[in-house]
Amino acid sequence: MSQVLKNFNRYRYLLGELAKKNIKLKYRRSYLGILWTLIEPLLTMMVLSFVFEEMLGRTGQDKAFIGVPFPVYVLTGRLLYSFFSSSTNSAMKSIRANGAMIKKVYVPKYMYPLSGILSNFVIFLISLVVLVGVMVFFCFTGSYKAPMNGYMFLSIVPLINLLILCVGVGLILATLCVFFRDIEYLWSVMLMLIMYCSAIFYFASRLKGYKGMLIKLNPLFGIIDNFRRALFGQPFDMVMLGYTFGVSFAALALGMILFYKKQDTFILNI
């Protein structure tokens, strides 16, 4: 472990450069560039709010989020899910995408999935400006009174939880994708299932019985739910917080072990 930490410290500047490169490549040849980080979630929020609130006639509300405007509710879930989706996809493809460099220059191979996750995390943090702006807008119009209390500052805890989960899942996917190319297609289907099981545009309290229990098995749902609770001035669901951190650390441990054991054979399969 000490050798791993020394190696990481030696190449930490490269991690930052790789993350910068990923951000530049993502918005290369785009006229608006990084502004899409702000525009895309805003447009998605408007579409989802229109479809699920106006066209489909949303009814009911979770008691923990009474008074929260539906667009704000949707945006919080959509932002966290988008980070999870984009970061895990980036990590999954990172080894194969950097195959030429891996064959020529020695760099700790975990730098590639980590840089993909880090670049998406930076973009995610920038996109949170949209969330703040939308909340301020609804407060200014008088349709929402944001509770200013200490719980709001704890919203960083679910974000750390989400980052750990993304690193763990990203390392697992990066390893598997080197040997099984079909993982890319399977993961796209899994992401769709995860999205619909994360209560992004509906209230989980409406699901009763086994359906409600099944959705709580999705760690992303628990992370999003606790982020919403903190942001909207409510205490955490401590059971769900413990569960999601447990799953995240388990995924991280599994990802590190799997990646470490298989990394020397990557060059034979890329």
Short mmCIF file of C-alpha atoms in Angstrom, two decimals:
data_model
loop_
_atom_site.label_atom_id
_atom_site.label_comp_id
_atom_site.label_asym_id
_atom_site.label_seq_id
_atom_site.Cartn_x
_atom_site.Cartn_y
_atom_site.Cartn_z
CA MET A 1 0.00 0.00 0.00
CA SER A 2 2.87 2.38 0.80
CA GLN A 3 4.36 1.69 -2.63
CA VAL A 4 1.03 2.43 -4.28
CA LEU A 5 0.75 5.74 -2.42
CA LYS A 6 4.32 6.70 -3.38
CA ASN A 7 3.57 5.86 -6.99
CA PHE A 8 0.37 7.89 -6.91
CA ASN A 9 2.19 10.87 -5.41
CA ARG A 10 4.81 10.64 -8.16
CA TYR A 11 2.21 10.79 -10.94
CA ARG A 12 -0.40 13.03 -9.32
CA TYR A 13 0.39 15.91 -11.68
CA LEU A 14 -0.21 13.62 -14.65
CA LEU A 15 -3.65 12.82 -13.25
CA GLY A 16 -4.51 16.52 -13.38
CA GLU A 17 -3.21 16.87 -16.93
CA LEU A 18 -5.15 13.84 -18.12
CA ALA A 19 -8.31 15.25 -16.54
CA LYS A 20 -7.75 18.60 -18.29
CA LYS A 21 -7.24 16.79 -21.59
CA ASN A 22 -10.50 14.90 -21.16
CA ILE A 23 -12.43 18.12 -20.52
CA LYS A 24 -10.89 19.81 -23.57
CA LEU A 25 -11.62 16.82 -25.80
CA LYS A 26 -15.24 16.67 -24.64
CA TYR A 27 -15.94 20.22 -25.75
CA ARG A 28 -13.59 20.34 -28.73
CA ARG A 29 -15.17 21.97 -31.81
CA SER A 30 -18.12 23.11 -29.76
CA TYR A 31 -19.07 26.76 -30.12
CA LEU A 32 -20.45 27.06 -26.60
CA GLY A 33 -17.79 24.82 -25.04
CA ILE A 34 -18.02 24.54 -21.28
CA LEU A 35 -21.29 26.49 -21.30
CA TRP A 36 -23.00 23.26 -22.36
CA THR A 37 -22.28 22.09 -18.81
CA LEU A 38 -24.83 24.69 -17.69
CA ILE A 39 -27.22 24.61 -20.63
CA GLU A 40 -27.70 20.83 -20.96
CA PRO A 41 -29.02 20.14 -17.42
CA LEU A 42 -31.22 23.23 -17.61
CA LEU A 43 -32.81 22.08 -20.87
CA THR A 44 -33.19 18.52 -19.56
CA MET A 45 -34.89 19.83 -16.42
CA MET A 46 -37.35 21.85 -18.50
CA VAL A 47 -38.23 18.89 -20.72
CA LEU A 48 -38.66 16.41 -17.85
CA SER A 49 -40.67 18.91 -15.81
CA PHE A 50 -42.97 19.61 -18.75
CA VAL A 51 -43.49 15.93 -19.55
CA PHE A 52 -43.97 14.57 -16.04
CA GLU A 53 -45.66 17.55 -14.40
CA GLU A 54 -47.76 19.07 -17.16
CA MET A 55 -48.44 16.38 -19.76
CA LEU A 56 -48.68 13.34 -17.49
CA GLY A 57 -50.26 15.17 -14.59
CA ARG A 58 -47.94 14.53 -11.65
CA THR A 59 -49.82 13.91 -8.44
CA GLY A 60 -48.68 13.50 -4.87
CA GLN A 61 -45.45 14.45 -3.18
CA ASP A 62 -42.99 12.98 -0.73
CA LYS A 63 -43.50 14.38 2.76
CA ALA A 64 -39.76 15.08 3.04
CA PHE A 65 -39.91 17.40 0.03
CA ILE A 66 -43.17 19.28 0.60
CA GLY A 67 -43.02 22.73 -0.97
CA VAL A 68 -40.04 21.91 -3.20
CA PRO A 69 -40.74 22.95 -6.83
CA PHE A 70 -40.87 19.93 -9.12
CA PRO A 71 -38.19 21.31 -11.52
CA VAL A 72 -35.75 21.62 -8.60
CA TYR A 73 -36.60 18.09 -7.48
CA VAL A 74 -35.97 16.77 -11.00
CA LEU A 75 -32.75 18.72 -11.45
CA THR A 76 -31.15 17.40 -8.26
CA GLY A 77 -31.70 13.82 -9.34
CA ARG A 78 -30.74 14.40 -12.94
CA LEU A 79 -27.42 16.08 -12.09
CA LEU A 80 -26.25 13.27 -9.81
CA TYR A 81 -27.35 10.56 -12.23
CA SER A 82 -25.64 12.31 -15.16
CA PHE A 83 -22.36 12.37 -13.24
CA PHE A 84 -22.66 8.70 -12.36
CA SER A 85 -23.48 7.78 -15.96
CA SER A 86 -20.81 9.89 -17.66
CA SER A 87 -18.03 9.07 -15.17
CA THR A 88 -18.57 5.30 -15.24
CA ASN A 89 -18.81 5.32 -19.04
CA SER A 90 -15.61 7.33 -19.28
CA ALA A 91 -13.76 5.04 -16.86
CA MET A 92 -15.05 1.92 -18.62
CA LYS A 93 -13.59 2.99 -21.99
CA SER A 94 -10.42 4.59 -20.62
CA ILE A 95 -8.02 1.64 -20.90
CA ARG A 96 -8.98 0.78 -24.46
CA ALA A 97 -9.03 4.45 -25.49
CA ASN A 98 -5.48 4.93 -24.21
CA GLY A 99 -4.18 1.60 -25.48
CA ALA A 100 -1.50 3.18 -27.71
CA MET A 101 -0.05 5.18 -24.79
CA ILE A 102 -0.14 2.19 -22.46
CA LYS A 103 1.93 0.18 -24.94
CA LYS A 104 4.58 2.89 -25.29
CA VAL A 105 4.94 4.70 -21.96
CA TYR A 106 4.75 3.46 -18.40
CA VAL A 107 2.04 5.20 -16.43
CA PRO A 108 0.09 3.62 -13.57
CA LYS A 109 -2.89 2.27 -15.46
CA TYR A 110 -5.40 3.33 -12.84
CA MET A 111 -4.61 6.93 -13.80
CA TYR A 112 -6.72 6.59 -16.93
CA PRO A 113 -10.05 5.63 -15.31
CA LEU A 114 -9.38 8.00 -12.41
CA SER A 115 -8.73 10.91 -14.78
CA GLY A 116 -11.99 10.18 -16.60
CA ILE A 117 -13.93 10.22 -13.33
CA LEU A 118 -12.11 13.34 -12.09
CA SER A 119 -12.81 15.30 -15.27
CA ASN A 120 -16.50 14.44 -15.07
CA PHE A 121 -16.55 15.37 -11.39
CA VAL A 122 -15.18 18.83 -12.23
CA ILE A 123 -17.86 19.24 -14.90
CA PHE A 124 -20.47 18.06 -12.40
CA LEU A 125 -19.36 20.63 -9.81
CA ILE A 126 -19.64 23.37 -12.43
CA SER A 127 -23.14 22.18 -13.34
CA LEU A 128 -24.23 22.64 -9.72
CA VAL A 129 -24.24 26.37 -10.51
CA VAL A 130 -27.42 25.68 -12.48
CA LEU A 131 -29.03 24.06 -9.43
CA VAL A 132 -28.20 27.07 -7.26
CA GLY A 133 -29.49 29.43 -9.95
CA VAL A 134 -32.79 27.55 -10.32
CA MET A 135 -33.32 27.49 -6.54
CA VAL A 136 -32.62 31.23 -6.33
CA PHE A 137 -35.08 31.83 -9.17
CA PHE A 138 -37.90 29.99 -7.40
CA CYS A 139 -37.06 31.73 -4.12
CA PHE A 140 -37.11 35.10 -5.88
CA THR A 141 -40.52 34.40 -7.44
CA GLY A 142 -41.88 33.42 -4.04
CA SER A 143 -42.85 29.88 -5.01
CA TYR A 144 -40.21 28.31 -2.77
CA LYS A 145 -38.78 29.20 0.61
CA ALA A 146 -35.41 27.51 0.97
CA PRO A 147 -34.74 26.47 4.59
CA MET A 148 -31.36 27.91 5.51
CA ASN A 149 -29.98 25.55 8.13
CA GLY A 150 -26.97 23.38 8.84
CA TYR A 151 -28.32 20.42 6.91
CA MET A 152 -27.67 22.21 3.62
CA PHE A 153 -23.92 22.21 4.29
CA LEU A 154 -24.03 18.44 4.80
CA SER A 155 -25.04 17.94 1.18
CA ILE A 156 -21.32 17.43 0.45
CA VAL A 157 -21.50 14.06 2.25
CA PRO A 158 -23.68 12.33 -0.41
CA LEU A 159 -21.45 13.83 -3.11
CA ILE A 160 -18.39 12.20 -1.52
CA ASN A 161 -20.39 8.99 -1.29
CA LEU A 162 -21.23 9.24 -4.99
CA LEU A 163 -17.60 9.89 -5.95
CA ILE A 164 -16.44 6.77 -4.06
CA LEU A 165 -19.15 4.71 -5.76
CA CYS A 166 -18.14 6.01 -9.19
CA VAL A 167 -14.47 5.17 -8.62
CA GLY A 168 -15.31 1.65 -7.47
CA VAL A 169 -17.76 0.92 -10.30
CA GLY A 170 -15.45 2.64 -12.80
CA LEU A 171 -12.48 0.42 -11.90
CA ILE A 172 -14.63 -2.71 -12.17
CA LEU A 173 -15.99 -1.68 -15.57
CA ALA A 174 -12.57 -0.58 -16.86
CA THR A 175 -11.16 -4.02 -16.04
CA LEU A 176 -14.05 -6.04 -17.42
CA CYS A 177 -14.30 -4.00 -20.61
CA VAL A 178 -10.73 -4.89 -21.59
CA PHE A 179 -11.62 -8.58 -21.73
CA PHE A 180 -15.32 -8.42 -22.57
CA ARG A 181 -16.21 -5.77 -25.13
CA ASP A 182 -19.93 -6.47 -24.73
CA ILE A 183 -19.79 -4.81 -21.31
CA GLU A 184 -20.26 -1.44 -23.03
CA TYR A 185 -23.64 -2.46 -24.41
CA LEU A 186 -24.71 -4.22 -21.23
CA TRP A 187 -23.80 -1.20 -19.13
CA SER A 188 -25.88 1.13 -21.32
CA VAL A 189 -28.91 -1.06 -20.56
CA MET A 190 -28.02 -1.16 -16.87
CA LEU A 191 -27.76 2.63 -16.78
CA MET A 192 -31.27 2.91 -18.15
CA LEU A 193 -32.52 0.57 -15.42
CA ILE A 194 -30.59 2.49 -12.76
CA MET A 195 -32.07 5.78 -13.99
CA TYR A 196 -35.65 4.54 -13.71
CA CYS A 197 -34.89 3.10 -10.26
CA SER A 198 -33.41 6.34 -8.91
CA ALA A 199 -36.64 8.36 -8.46
CA ILE A 200 -35.37 11.20 -10.62
CA PHE A 201 -38.76 12.34 -11.93
CA TYR A 202 -41.18 10.64 -9.54
CA PHE A 203 -41.61 10.33 -5.78
CA ALA A 204 -40.41 7.05 -4.30
CA SER A 205 -42.98 7.27 -1.50
CA ARG A 206 -45.66 6.38 -4.05
CA LEU A 207 -44.13 2.93 -4.47
CA LYS A 208 -45.52 0.50 -1.92
CA GLY A 209 -44.61 -3.04 -0.90
CA TYR A 210 -41.86 -4.91 -2.70
CA LYS A 211 -41.51 -2.16 -5.33
CA GLY A 212 -40.47 0.33 -2.67
CA MET A 213 -38.05 -2.18 -1.17
CA LEU A 214 -36.48 -2.98 -4.54
CA ILE A 215 -35.82 0.64 -5.41
CA LYS A 216 -34.03 1.15 -2.11
CA LEU A 217 -31.53 -1.55 -3.08
CA ASN A 218 -30.23 0.85 -5.73
CA PRO A 219 -27.41 2.76 -3.97
CA LEU A 220 -27.74 5.68 -6.38
CA PHE A 221 -31.32 6.20 -5.20
CA GLY A 222 -30.13 6.42 -1.58
CA ILE A 223 -27.41 8.91 -2.50
CA ILE A 224 -29.80 11.11 -4.48
CA ASP A 225 -32.42 10.93 -1.73
CA ASN A 226 -29.98 11.98 1.00
CA PHE A 227 -28.57 14.75 -1.18
CA ARG A 228 -32.10 16.09 -1.66
CA ARG A 229 -32.85 15.81 2.03
CA ALA A 230 -29.76 17.79 3.02
CA LEU A 231 -30.18 20.39 0.28
CA PHE A 232 -33.82 20.94 1.22
CA GLY A 233 -33.05 21.26 4.92
CA GLN A 234 -33.97 17.75 6.08
CA PRO A 235 -31.90 15.28 8.16
CA PHE A 236 -30.32 12.27 6.45
CA ASP A 237 -31.93 8.87 6.30
CA MET A 238 -29.15 7.33 8.40
CA VAL A 239 -30.00 3.74 7.48
CA MET A 240 -29.80 4.59 3.79
CA LEU A 241 -26.61 6.61 4.35
CA GLY A 242 -24.90 3.65 6.02
CA TYR A 243 -26.09 1.30 3.29
CA THR A 244 -24.91 3.50 0.40
CA PHE A 245 -21.49 4.10 1.99
CA GLY A 246 -21.18 0.36 2.62
CA VAL A 247 -21.97 -0.46 -1.02
CA SER A 248 -19.62 2.29 -2.24
CA PHE A 249 -16.65 1.09 -0.19
CA ALA A 250 -17.37 -2.52 -1.14
CA ALA A 251 -17.38 -1.53 -4.83
CA LEU A 252 -14.16 0.43 -4.33
CA ALA A 253 -12.41 -2.50 -2.63
CA LEU A 254 -13.59 -4.94 -5.30
CA GLY A 255 -12.58 -2.56 -8.08
CA MET A 256 -9.09 -2.02 -6.67
CA ILE A 257 -8.47 -5.74 -6.17
CA LEU A 258 -9.79 -6.70 -9.61
CA PHE A 259 -7.91 -3.91 -11.37
CA TYR A 260 -4.64 -4.66 -9.56
CA LYS A 261 -4.79 -8.38 -10.38
CA LYS A 262 -5.59 -7.92 -14.06
CA GLN A 263 -3.69 -4.77 -15.03
CA ASP A 264 -0.55 -6.61 -16.14
CA THR A 265 -2.55 -8.51 -18.78
CA PHE A 266 -4.25 -5.42 -20.21
CA ILE A 267 -1.57 -4.97 -22.85
CA LEU A 268 -2.34 -8.41 -24.28
CA ASN A 269 -6.00 -7.56 -24.86
CA ILE A 270 -6.09 -3.95 -26.06
#
